[in-house]
């Protein structure tokens, strides 16, 4: 993939400010695009956009194709005439600043969106109805199953909650014909719950109408959007329910093996993610159609796709279902180049960024390089004291080790913020960073290091440099967006302050872009 030397910001829409409860893809998102343009940035990287469930993780969505209803901007619906203004006023406990309280937002906002969808079905103009019918036709391949899935799920989730049965999902609680996706049972449900299903479709129409307007505005301002898809999908999703033959499941829809990563330096027991694994033989028999459709759909939504855990295409860690840790797993071969050849045959050159972190073998590197896919370089991984003492400081995450075909980051959504990481660093690590940036014997004040590392990423030879907005403003650990393998309610909740739309900071970023030859082609 031929990348133009560019830089940009990592910020998920839920972290945008000044809207009730959660960031949205409405006016504040357009304001952020304006700020990016003023800062001479041409990339906006986001996390997965799908509807989130338990744990609120965008990497565990009810659908890899659908949009998250919580990101829908209610004021925009009012302006379009799709809901009455009095219906969208939030209760007093829903704040426009501070961290996201997902439970409260869901409890308030989902009924509002359903009311808006019902209003739309009753009162939409002829032009809006034509647009809605076109949306349904264009997205029928996933929209029908998703909308029926959510209708069934909401019904049985409510029943399970009333019975105090926690952890209920389609494979362990729904009636067997529905759980098995029996055509007759699914069709009967649709007929008997047609309004509920249609409401789900309208909510998706709301989301994508807003998203495509935002993407168009960004593109017209010279800004490309880098999207993100996890290699695996959630067990409790329309994707698995509607395509059970494509996953490693038993006859009751339960996983026979699940995804994770093996024990390593960071975890003695590895990471047990629990996602169902693909049946790659079944995928191959269908010409990898599901994956082709997944990539094709995503390329309508974003301009570049970062695939999380790219190494899983070469080989994946398979853990027998029921294991408590990832220790007793085994490496199994993935589809490798064959999958990407099929995608390329169907879709042409693919603008994919390979998340190639962790245990990367020669096979993974070859798969990445054979398709000319840029990998990732993380500055927080660069300053290993054990390696610094060796003859020749050759840590691959150091800027002098980069090749142009990569994306440089100060950190990702799974890292602490750069300032938070620096605050916890040892004196020896701080000294090492100072000397790397400025030469032997240098002592850079610690409060300056975050900005200096941001500059180092932008100055590097990496074709793309993407900086989390927290690092632009030297936000401490309170700005961390996610701590992997934790579920304490503190993940995914951070929101930026409206003061981040700062003209002086934008001007400084613009100067850095000019100084280091990034974003030289901008919108008029």
mmCIF file of C-alpha atoms in Angstrom, residues 4-390:
data_model
loop_
_atom_site.group_PDB
_atom_site.id
_atom_site.type_symbol
_atom_site.label_atom_id
_atom_site.label_comp_id
_atom_site.label_asym_id
_atom_site.label_seq_id
_atom_site.Cartn_x
_atom_site.Cartn_y
_atom_site.Cartn_z
ATOM 1 C CA UNK A 4 1.493 9.532 1.623
ATOM 2 C CA UNK A 5 3.514 11.003 4.483
ATOM 3 C CA UNK A 6 0.805 12.053 6.942
ATOM 4 C CA UNK A 7 -0.010 12.514 10.602
ATOM 5 C CA UNK A 8 -3.145 12.591 12.692
ATOM 6 C CA UNK A 9 -4.915 11.942 15.958
ATOM 7 C CA UNK A 10 -6.359 8.853 17.663
ATOM 8 C CA UNK A 11 -9.688 9.681 19.318
ATOM 9 C CA UNK A 12 -12.810 7.541 19.564
ATOM 10 C CA UNK A 13 -16.083 9.450 19.032
ATOM 11 C CA UNK A 14 -17.400 8.419 22.460
ATOM 12 C CA UNK A 15 -14.603 10.567 23.958
ATOM 13 C CA UNK A 16 -15.809 13.781 22.320
ATOM 14 C CA UNK A 17 -17.114 16.475 24.713
ATOM 15 C CA UNK A 18 -20.235 18.494 25.452
ATOM 16 C CA UNK A 19 -23.029 16.071 24.546
ATOM 17 C CA UNK A 20 -25.258 14.345 27.093
ATOM 18 C CA UNK A 21 -23.713 11.230 28.599
ATOM 19 C CA UNK A 22 -21.370 10.213 25.798
ATOM 20 C CA UNK A 23 -19.538 11.612 22.792
ATOM 21 C CA UNK A 24 -21.502 11.478 19.536
ATOM 22 C CA UNK A 25 -20.983 11.832 15.794
ATOM 23 C CA UNK A 26 -22.837 15.134 15.689
ATOM 24 C CA UNK A 27 -21.752 18.754 15.996
ATOM 25 C CA UNK A 28 -18.755 18.136 18.278
ATOM 26 C CA UNK A 29 -17.369 15.585 15.817
ATOM 27 C CA UNK A 30 -17.575 18.171 13.030
ATOM 28 C CA UNK A 31 -15.852 20.648 15.344
ATOM 29 C CA UNK A 32 -13.080 18.125 15.889
ATOM 30 C CA UNK A 33 -12.645 17.772 12.125
ATOM 31 C CA UNK A 34 -12.306 21.574 11.907
ATOM 32 C CA UNK A 35 -9.642 21.465 14.639
ATOM 33 C CA UNK A 36 -7.763 18.698 12.814
ATOM 34 C CA UNK A 37 -7.827 20.737 9.618
ATOM 35 C CA UNK A 38 -6.569 23.828 11.444
ATOM 36 C CA UNK A 39 -3.783 21.680 12.934
ATOM 37 C CA UNK A 40 -2.827 20.494 9.421
ATOM 38 C CA UNK A 41 -3.616 16.890 10.327
ATOM 39 C CA UNK A 42 -4.958 14.536 7.674
ATOM 40 C CA UNK A 43 -5.713 11.358 9.670
ATOM 41 C CA UNK A 44 -8.368 10.634 12.272
ATOM 42 C CA UNK A 45 -8.081 7.175 13.804
ATOM 43 C CA UNK A 46 -11.000 5.678 15.697
ATOM 44 C CA UNK A 47 -11.798 2.417 17.482
ATOM 45 C CA UNK A 48 -14.445 -0.070 16.231
ATOM 46 C CA UNK A 49 -17.824 1.595 15.713
ATOM 47 C CA UNK A 50 -20.083 -1.362 16.542
ATOM 48 C CA UNK A 51 -22.777 -1.572 19.252
ATOM 49 C CA UNK A 52 -21.208 -2.567 22.551
ATOM 50 C CA UNK A 53 -22.479 -4.938 25.211
ATOM 51 C CA UNK A 54 -21.243 -6.187 28.564
ATOM 52 C CA UNK A 55 -17.992 -4.438 29.487
ATOM 53 C CA UNK A 56 -18.680 -1.634 26.974
ATOM 54 C CA UNK A 57 -15.717 -2.672 24.833
ATOM 55 C CA UNK A 58 -15.797 -1.662 21.178
ATOM 56 C CA UNK A 59 -13.837 -4.871 20.582
ATOM 57 C CA UNK A 60 -16.796 -6.983 21.762
ATOM 58 C CA UNK A 61 -19.679 -5.837 19.610
ATOM 59 C CA UNK A 62 -23.101 -7.269 18.872
ATOM 60 C CA UNK A 63 -22.246 -6.855 15.180
ATOM 61 C CA UNK A 64 -19.148 -6.203 13.117
ATOM 62 C CA UNK A 65 -21.300 -4.404 10.537
ATOM 63 C CA UNK A 66 -23.687 -2.291 12.646
ATOM 64 C CA UNK A 67 -23.089 1.112 14.219
ATOM 65 C CA UNK A 68 -23.266 1.938 17.917
ATOM 66 C CA UNK A 69 -26.646 3.603 18.636
ATOM 67 C CA UNK A 70 -25.165 5.429 21.648
ATOM 68 C CA UNK A 71 -23.050 7.557 19.278
ATOM 69 C CA UNK A 72 -26.122 8.901 17.475
ATOM 70 C CA UNK A 73 -26.497 12.637 17.993
ATOM 71 C CA UNK A 74 -30.005 13.464 19.192
ATOM 72 C CA UNK A 75 -29.853 17.157 18.309
ATOM 73 C CA UNK A 76 -29.204 16.188 14.701
ATOM 74 C CA UNK A 77 -32.308 13.988 14.717
ATOM 75 C CA UNK A 78 -34.325 16.967 15.942
ATOM 76 C CA UNK A 79 -32.876 19.207 13.220
ATOM 77 C CA UNK A 80 -33.751 16.622 10.564
ATOM 78 C CA UNK A 81 -37.311 16.451 11.867
ATOM 79 C CA UNK A 82 -36.962 12.805 12.865
ATOM 80 C CA UNK A 83 -37.912 13.326 16.497
ATOM 81 C CA UNK A 84 -39.568 16.056 18.516
ATOM 82 C CA UNK A 85 -37.280 18.226 20.657
ATOM 83 C CA UNK A 86 -39.028 17.526 23.949
ATOM 84 C CA UNK A 87 -38.404 13.806 23.532
ATOM 85 C CA UNK A 88 -34.598 14.089 23.668
ATOM 86 C CA UNK A 89 -34.052 16.176 26.798
ATOM 87 C CA UNK A 90 -31.786 14.197 29.151
ATOM 88 C CA UNK A 91 -32.565 13.716 32.845
ATOM 89 C CA UNK A 92 -30.516 15.724 35.351
ATOM 90 C CA UNK A 93 -28.148 12.869 36.164
ATOM 91 C CA UNK A 94 -26.920 12.678 32.539
ATOM 92 C CA UNK A 95 -23.983 15.088 32.330
ATOM 93 C CA UNK A 96 -22.308 16.653 29.304
ATOM 94 C CA UNK A 97 -18.821 16.319 30.774
ATOM 95 C CA UNK A 98 -16.868 13.803 32.817
ATOM 96 C CA UNK A 99 -16.508 10.066 32.162
ATOM 97 C CA UNK A 100 -19.114 8.031 30.320
ATOM 98 C CA UNK A 101 -21.493 6.105 32.577
ATOM 99 C CA UNK A 102 -22.576 3.499 30.053
ATOM 100 C CA UNK A 103 -25.289 1.984 32.232
ATOM 101 C CA UNK A 104 -27.040 5.312 32.698
ATOM 102 C CA UNK A 105 -26.593 6.298 29.065
ATOM 103 C CA UNK A 106 -28.108 3.030 27.834
ATOM 104 C CA UNK A 107 -31.011 3.274 30.293
ATOM 105 C CA UNK A 108 -31.834 6.810 29.102
ATOM 106 C CA UNK A 109 -30.818 6.951 25.453
ATOM 107 C CA UNK A 110 -32.036 3.658 23.991
ATOM 108 C CA UNK A 111 -35.717 4.330 24.805
ATOM 109 C CA UNK A 112 -35.302 7.823 23.317
ATOM 110 C CA UNK A 113 -33.868 6.347 20.116
ATOM 111 C CA UNK A 114 -36.680 3.817 19.894
ATOM 112 C CA UNK A 115 -39.222 6.601 20.344
ATOM 113 C CA UNK A 116 -37.464 8.569 17.608
ATOM 114 C CA UNK A 117 -37.482 5.527 15.316
ATOM 115 C CA UNK A 118 -41.218 5.014 15.849
ATOM 116 C CA UNK A 119 -41.800 8.709 15.162
ATOM 117 C CA UNK A 120 -39.790 8.389 11.948
ATOM 118 C CA UNK A 121 -41.805 5.377 10.792
ATOM 119 C CA UNK A 122 -45.019 7.345 11.314
ATOM 120 C CA UNK A 123 -44.000 10.818 10.149
ATOM 121 C CA UNK A 124 -41.024 10.604 7.768
ATOM 122 C CA UNK A 125 -41.212 12.600 4.549
ATOM 123 C CA UNK A 126 -41.388 10.839 1.211
ATOM 124 C CA UNK A 127 -37.736 11.737 0.522
ATOM 125 C CA UNK A 128 -36.651 10.323 3.876
ATOM 126 C CA UNK A 129 -38.595 7.129 3.250
ATOM 127 C CA UNK A 130 -36.885 6.698 -0.116
ATOM 128 C CA UNK A 131 -33.488 7.148 1.573
ATOM 129 C CA UNK A 132 -34.461 4.660 4.285
ATOM 130 C CA UNK A 133 -35.603 2.021 1.803
ATOM 131 C CA UNK A 134 -32.364 2.467 -0.165
ATOM 132 C CA UNK A 135 -30.360 2.011 3.046
ATOM 133 C CA UNK A 136 -32.213 -1.212 3.836
ATOM 134 C CA UNK A 137 -31.632 -2.585 0.351
ATOM 135 C CA UNK A 138 -27.940 -1.684 0.352
ATOM 136 C CA UNK A 139 -27.317 -3.311 3.737
ATOM 137 C CA UNK A 140 -29.751 -6.227 3.701
ATOM 138 C CA UNK A 141 -26.922 -8.777 3.848
ATOM 139 C CA UNK A 142 -26.267 -7.922 7.500
ATOM 140 C CA UNK A 143 -29.094 -5.583 8.543
ATOM 141 C CA UNK A 144 -31.910 -8.128 8.504
ATOM 142 C CA UNK A 145 -30.104 -10.639 10.709
ATOM 143 C CA UNK A 146 -28.778 -7.936 13.032
ATOM 144 C CA UNK A 147 -32.190 -6.329 13.553
ATOM 145 C CA UNK A 148 -33.915 -9.645 14.227
ATOM 146 C CA UNK A 149 -31.064 -10.682 16.531
ATOM 147 C CA UNK A 150 -31.389 -7.487 18.591
ATOM 148 C CA UNK A 151 -35.169 -7.831 18.782
ATOM 149 C CA UNK A 152 -34.886 -11.395 20.103
ATOM 150 C CA UNK A 153 -31.973 -10.509 22.359
ATOM 151 C CA UNK A 154 -33.751 -7.611 24.055
ATOM 152 C CA UNK A 155 -36.812 -9.777 24.714
ATOM 153 C CA UNK A 156 -34.888 -12.673 26.267
ATOM 154 C CA UNK A 157 -32.368 -10.459 28.065
ATOM 155 C CA UNK A 158 -35.288 -8.811 29.853
ATOM 156 C CA UNK A 159 -36.758 -12.213 30.721
ATOM 157 C CA UNK A 160 -33.406 -13.497 32.010
ATOM 158 C CA UNK A 161 -32.931 -10.377 34.114
ATOM 159 C CA UNK A 162 -36.379 -10.814 35.649
ATOM 160 C CA UNK A 163 -35.438 -14.414 36.490
ATOM 161 C CA UNK A 164 -32.051 -13.243 37.852
ATOM 162 C CA UNK A 165 -30.250 -15.444 35.335
ATOM 163 C CA UNK A 166 -27.068 -13.594 34.506
ATOM 164 C CA UNK A 167 -24.817 -14.294 31.545
ATOM 165 C CA UNK A 168 -27.738 -15.287 29.326
ATOM 166 C CA UNK A 169 -27.085 -15.189 25.600
ATOM 167 C CA UNK A 170 -28.498 -16.759 22.459
ATOM 168 C CA UNK A 171 -26.580 -20.034 22.803
ATOM 169 C CA UNK A 172 -27.570 -20.770 26.404
ATOM 170 C CA UNK A 173 -30.965 -19.147 26.913
ATOM 171 C CA UNK A 174 -32.981 -18.690 23.722
ATOM 172 C CA UNK A 175 -35.437 -21.383 22.626
ATOM 173 C CA UNK A 176 -33.588 -23.953 20.550
ATOM 174 C CA UNK A 177 -35.168 -23.172 17.147
ATOM 175 C CA UNK A 178 -34.305 -19.479 17.494
ATOM 176 C CA UNK A 179 -30.841 -20.241 18.865
ATOM 177 C CA UNK A 180 -30.213 -22.543 15.898
ATOM 178 C CA UNK A 181 -31.289 -19.782 13.490
ATOM 179 C CA UNK A 182 -34.007 -22.046 12.127
ATOM 180 C CA UNK A 183 -35.474 -20.252 9.101
ATOM 181 C CA UNK A 184 -39.085 -20.956 10.074
ATOM 182 C CA UNK A 185 -38.609 -19.829 13.682
ATOM 183 C CA UNK A 186 -36.742 -16.684 12.654
ATOM 184 C CA UNK A 187 -39.346 -15.809 10.032
ATOM 185 C CA UNK A 188 -42.152 -16.315 12.558
ATOM 186 C CA UNK A 189 -40.394 -14.058 15.062
ATOM 187 C CA UNK A 190 -39.979 -11.374 12.416
ATOM 188 C CA UNK A 191 -43.663 -11.538 11.510
ATOM 189 C CA UNK A 192 -44.776 -11.349 15.141
ATOM 190 C CA UNK A 193 -42.349 -8.571 16.079
ATOM 191 C CA UNK A 194 -42.159 -6.637 12.828
ATOM 192 C CA UNK A 195 -42.328 -3.208 14.500
ATOM 193 C CA UNK A 196 -39.504 -3.981 16.937
ATOM 194 C CA UNK A 197 -37.325 -5.255 14.092
ATOM 195 C CA UNK A 198 -38.089 -2.203 11.964
ATOM 196 C CA UNK A 199 -37.177 0.098 14.855
ATOM 197 C CA UNK A 200 -33.752 -1.536 14.995
ATOM 198 C CA UNK A 201 -33.305 -0.864 11.281
ATOM 199 C CA UNK A 202 -34.299 2.767 11.630
ATOM 200 C CA UNK A 203 -31.797 3.264 14.449
ATOM 201 C CA UNK A 204 -29.080 1.923 12.148
ATOM 202 C CA UNK A 205 -30.321 4.291 9.435
ATOM 203 C CA UNK A 206 -29.927 7.154 11.904
ATOM 204 C CA UNK A 207 -26.370 6.108 12.714
ATOM 205 C CA UNK A 208 -25.128 5.672 9.172
ATOM 206 C CA UNK A 209 -26.854 8.802 7.888
ATOM 207 C CA UNK A 210 -24.911 10.775 10.490
ATOM 208 C CA UNK A 211 -21.679 8.833 10.010
ATOM 209 C CA UNK A 212 -21.572 9.237 6.234
ATOM 210 C CA UNK A 213 -22.241 12.964 6.606
ATOM 211 C CA UNK A 214 -19.328 13.211 9.051
ATOM 212 C CA UNK A 215 -16.993 11.120 6.875
ATOM 213 C CA UNK A 216 -17.856 13.190 3.813
ATOM 214 C CA UNK A 217 -17.097 16.389 5.727
ATOM 215 C CA UNK A 218 -13.787 14.982 6.949
ATOM 216 C CA UNK A 219 -12.762 13.842 3.472
ATOM 217 C CA UNK A 220 -13.647 17.224 1.956
ATOM 218 C CA UNK A 221 -11.360 18.798 4.552
ATOM 219 C CA UNK A 222 -8.463 16.556 3.549
ATOM 220 C CA UNK A 223 -8.874 14.147 6.456
ATOM 221 C CA UNK A 224 -8.960 10.373 6.006
ATOM 222 C CA UNK A 225 -10.445 8.112 8.657
ATOM 223 C CA UNK A 226 -8.578 5.067 9.935
ATOM 224 C CA UNK A 227 -11.074 2.517 11.197
ATOM 225 C CA UNK A 228 -10.457 -0.558 13.304
ATOM 226 C CA UNK A 229 -11.791 -4.098 13.212
ATOM 227 C CA UNK A 230 -10.890 -6.898 15.610
ATOM 228 C CA UNK A 231 -9.827 -10.096 13.874
ATOM 229 C CA UNK A 232 -12.341 -12.017 16.026
ATOM 230 C CA UNK A 233 -15.998 -11.268 16.767
ATOM 231 C CA UNK A 234 -17.983 -11.605 19.987
ATOM 232 C CA UNK A 235 -19.783 -14.840 20.839
ATOM 233 C CA UNK A 236 -22.923 -12.871 21.674
ATOM 234 C CA UNK A 237 -23.268 -11.317 18.251
ATOM 235 C CA UNK A 238 -25.470 -11.452 15.188
ATOM 236 C CA UNK A 239 -22.351 -12.452 13.226
ATOM 237 C CA UNK A 240 -21.930 -15.756 15.061
ATOM 238 C CA UNK A 241 -25.648 -16.452 15.527
ATOM 239 C CA UNK A 242 -26.420 -16.048 11.815
ATOM 240 C CA UNK A 243 -23.278 -17.860 10.566
ATOM 241 C CA UNK A 244 -22.771 -20.681 13.038
ATOM 242 C CA UNK A 245 -21.351 -23.019 10.391
ATOM 243 C CA UNK A 246 -18.394 -20.634 9.933
ATOM 244 C CA UNK A 247 -17.239 -20.921 13.552
ATOM 245 C CA UNK A 248 -15.865 -23.691 15.770
ATOM 246 C CA UNK A 249 -19.128 -24.418 17.615
ATOM 247 C CA UNK A 250 -20.908 -27.518 18.836
ATOM 248 C CA UNK A 251 -24.470 -28.417 17.846
ATOM 249 C CA UNK A 252 -25.842 -26.148 20.591
ATOM 250 C CA UNK A 253 -23.944 -23.094 19.371
ATOM 251 C CA UNK A 254 -21.311 -23.187 22.120
ATOM 252 C CA UNK A 255 -17.635 -22.730 21.299
ATOM 253 C CA UNK A 256 -15.459 -25.835 21.212
ATOM 254 C CA UNK A 257 -12.333 -23.656 21.326
ATOM 255 C CA UNK A 258 -11.796 -19.962 21.995
ATOM 256 C CA UNK A 259 -9.299 -17.241 21.175
ATOM 257 C CA UNK A 260 -6.478 -15.820 23.263
ATOM 258 C CA UNK A 261 -2.720 -15.418 23.361
ATOM 259 C CA UNK A 262 -0.188 -17.656 25.136
ATOM 260 C CA UNK A 263 1.769 -16.860 28.288
ATOM 261 C CA UNK A 264 4.505 -14.290 27.744
ATOM 262 C CA UNK A 265 6.686 -11.754 29.539
ATOM 263 C CA UNK A 266 3.623 -9.694 30.479
ATOM 264 C CA UNK A 267 1.330 -12.496 31.679
ATOM 265 C CA UNK A 268 2.253 -15.896 33.084
ATOM 266 C CA UNK A 269 -1.158 -17.280 32.129
ATOM 267 C CA UNK A 270 -1.562 -15.524 28.787
ATOM 268 C CA UNK A 271 -4.764 -13.741 27.811
ATOM 269 C CA UNK A 272 -8.032 -15.669 27.465
ATOM 270 C CA UNK A 273 -10.256 -13.538 25.229
ATOM 271 C CA UNK A 274 -13.009 -16.133 24.843
ATOM 272 C CA UNK A 275 -14.038 -15.221 21.279
ATOM 273 C CA UNK A 276 -15.272 -18.080 19.100
ATOM 274 C CA UNK A 277 -12.700 -19.184 16.532
ATOM 275 C CA UNK A 278 -13.343 -19.324 12.814
ATOM 276 C CA UNK A 279 -13.718 -22.613 10.996
ATOM 277 C CA UNK A 280 -11.307 -21.604 8.247
ATOM 278 C CA UNK A 281 -12.070 -24.721 6.195
ATOM 279 C CA UNK A 282 -15.740 -23.745 6.094
ATOM 280 C CA UNK A 283 -14.774 -20.163 5.269
ATOM 281 C CA UNK A 284 -12.615 -21.405 2.379
ATOM 282 C CA UNK A 285 -15.445 -23.523 0.939
ATOM 283 C CA UNK A 286 -17.519 -20.346 0.654
ATOM 284 C CA UNK A 287 -14.671 -18.426 -0.980
ATOM 285 C CA UNK A 288 -14.096 -16.423 2.221
ATOM 286 C CA UNK A 289 -17.260 -14.548 1.299
ATOM 287 C CA UNK A 290 -17.992 -13.431 4.874
ATOM 288 C CA UNK A 291 -14.552 -11.822 5.186
ATOM 289 C CA UNK A 292 -14.783 -10.189 1.766
ATOM 290 C CA UNK A 293 -18.131 -8.684 2.759
ATOM 291 C CA UNK A 294 -16.701 -7.552 6.106
ATOM 292 C CA UNK A 295 -13.832 -5.677 4.456
ATOM 293 C CA UNK A 296 -16.055 -4.313 1.673
ATOM 294 C CA UNK A 297 -18.577 -2.999 4.190
ATOM 295 C CA UNK A 298 -15.834 -1.411 6.299
ATOM 296 C CA UNK A 299 -14.324 0.351 3.287
ATOM 297 C CA UNK A 300 -17.616 2.199 2.855
ATOM 298 C CA UNK A 301 -17.334 3.441 6.429
ATOM 299 C CA UNK A 302 -13.632 4.383 6.656
ATOM 300 C CA UNK A 303 -10.660 5.072 4.380
ATOM 301 C CA UNK A 304 -8.095 2.763 6.009
ATOM 302 C CA UNK A 305 -8.625 -0.342 8.147
ATOM 303 C CA UNK A 306 -6.434 -1.322 11.068
ATOM 304 C CA UNK A 307 -6.905 -5.037 11.755
ATOM 305 C CA UNK A 308 -6.361 -5.893 15.397
ATOM 306 C CA UNK A 309 -4.263 -9.051 16.068
ATOM 307 C CA UNK A 310 -3.132 -9.433 12.467
ATOM 308 C CA UNK A 311 -0.857 -12.330 13.449
ATOM 309 C CA UNK A 312 -3.950 -14.498 13.897
ATOM 310 C CA UNK A 313 -4.246 -14.813 10.123
ATOM 311 C CA UNK A 314 -0.917 -16.653 10.011
ATOM 312 C CA UNK A 315 -1.533 -18.724 13.157
ATOM 313 C CA UNK A 316 -3.955 -18.322 16.063
ATOM 314 C CA UNK A 317 -3.808 -19.514 19.685
ATOM 315 C CA UNK A 318 -6.594 -22.032 20.209
ATOM 316 C CA UNK A 319 -7.693 -22.709 23.797
ATOM 317 C CA UNK A 320 -10.124 -25.551 24.565
ATOM 318 C CA UNK A 321 -13.480 -24.185 25.733
ATOM 319 C CA UNK A 322 -13.878 -24.246 29.498
ATOM 320 C CA UNK A 323 -10.253 -23.481 30.335
ATOM 321 C CA UNK A 324 -9.790 -20.810 33.006
ATOM 322 C CA UNK A 325 -6.577 -19.429 31.493
ATOM 323 C CA UNK A 326 -4.875 -19.421 28.093
ATOM 324 C CA UNK A 327 -2.030 -21.688 29.260
ATOM 325 C CA UNK A 328 -3.290 -24.928 27.718
ATOM 326 C CA UNK A 329 -3.679 -23.709 24.174
ATOM 327 C CA UNK A 330 -1.957 -24.511 20.907
ATOM 328 C CA UNK A 331 -1.001 -22.666 17.737
ATOM 329 C CA UNK A 332 -3.223 -23.531 14.793
ATOM 330 C CA UNK A 333 -2.650 -22.419 11.186
ATOM 331 C CA UNK A 334 -4.725 -19.523 9.897
ATOM 332 C CA UNK A 335 -5.715 -18.915 6.266
ATOM 333 C CA UNK A 336 -2.519 -16.976 5.546
ATOM 334 C CA UNK A 337 -1.973 -15.436 2.120
ATOM 335 C CA UNK A 338 -4.910 -17.294 0.578
ATOM 336 C CA UNK A 339 -7.437 -15.066 2.365
ATOM 337 C CA UNK A 340 -5.712 -11.862 1.312
ATOM 338 C CA UNK A 341 -5.400 -13.052 -2.277
ATOM 339 C CA UNK A 342 -9.171 -13.561 -2.369
ATOM 340 C CA UNK A 343 -9.813 -10.156 -0.793
ATOM 341 C CA UNK A 344 -7.466 -8.538 -3.302
ATOM 342 C CA UNK A 345 -9.111 -10.336 -6.231
ATOM 343 C CA UNK A 346 -12.521 -9.060 -5.128
ATOM 344 C CA UNK A 347 -11.677 -5.602 -3.821
ATOM 345 C CA UNK A 348 -8.314 -4.625 -5.320
ATOM 346 C CA UNK A 349 -5.421 -3.266 -3.286
ATOM 347 C CA UNK A 350 -6.535 -3.183 0.317
ATOM 348 C CA UNK A 351 -5.744 -0.173 2.550
ATOM 349 C CA UNK A 352 -5.060 -2.281 5.641
ATOM 350 C CA UNK A 353 -2.767 -1.495 8.576
ATOM 351 C CA UNK A 354 -1.529 -4.664 10.255
ATOM 352 C CA UNK A 355 -1.488 -4.605 14.063
ATOM 353 C CA UNK A 356 1.689 -6.635 14.278
ATOM 354 C CA UNK A 357 2.457 -6.315 17.984
ATOM 355 C CA UNK A 358 3.235 -9.184 20.344
ATOM 356 C CA UNK A 359 4.823 -12.462 19.254
ATOM 357 C CA UNK A 360 5.625 -11.870 15.584
ATOM 358 C CA UNK A 361 7.223 -14.722 13.666
ATOM 359 C CA UNK A 362 8.937 -14.712 10.283
ATOM 360 C CA UNK A 363 5.711 -16.107 8.851
ATOM 361 C CA UNK A 364 3.687 -13.160 10.141
ATOM 362 C CA UNK A 365 6.261 -10.698 8.791
ATOM 363 C CA UNK A 366 6.185 -12.393 5.392
ATOM 364 C CA UNK A 367 2.392 -12.291 5.251
ATOM 365 C CA UNK A 368 2.440 -8.593 6.132
ATOM 366 C CA UNK A 369 5.231 -7.737 3.695
ATOM 367 C CA UNK A 370 4.008 -9.874 0.783
ATOM 368 C CA UNK A 371 0.883 -7.703 0.678
ATOM 369 C CA UNK A 372 2.848 -4.510 1.377
ATOM 370 C CA UNK A 373 0.870 -3.803 4.552
ATOM 371 C CA UNK A 374 2.267 -1.236 7.009
ATOM 372 C CA UNK A 375 2.871 -2.465 10.554
ATOM 373 C CA UNK A 376 2.838 -0.527 13.831
ATOM 374 C CA UNK A 377 5.612 1.018 15.926
ATOM 375 C CA UNK A 378 4.888 2.049 19.533
ATOM 376 C CA UNK A 379 7.283 4.496 21.220
ATOM 377 C CA UNK A 380 6.330 3.294 24.702
ATOM 378 C CA UNK A 381 7.864 -0.088 23.802
ATOM 379 C CA UNK A 382 11.150 1.461 22.699
ATOM 380 C CA UNK A 383 13.058 2.190 25.881
ATOM 381 C CA UNK A 384 13.918 -1.203 27.337
ATOM 382 C CA UNK A 385 16.784 -0.836 29.814
ATOM 383 C CA UNK A 386 17.854 -4.442 29.245
ATOM 384 C CA UNK A 387 18.455 -3.713 25.579
ATOM 385 C CA UNK A 388 19.915 -0.244 26.109
ATOM 386 C CA UNK A 389 23.051 -1.649 27.703
ATOM 387 C CA UNK A 390 23.896 -3.801 24.699
#
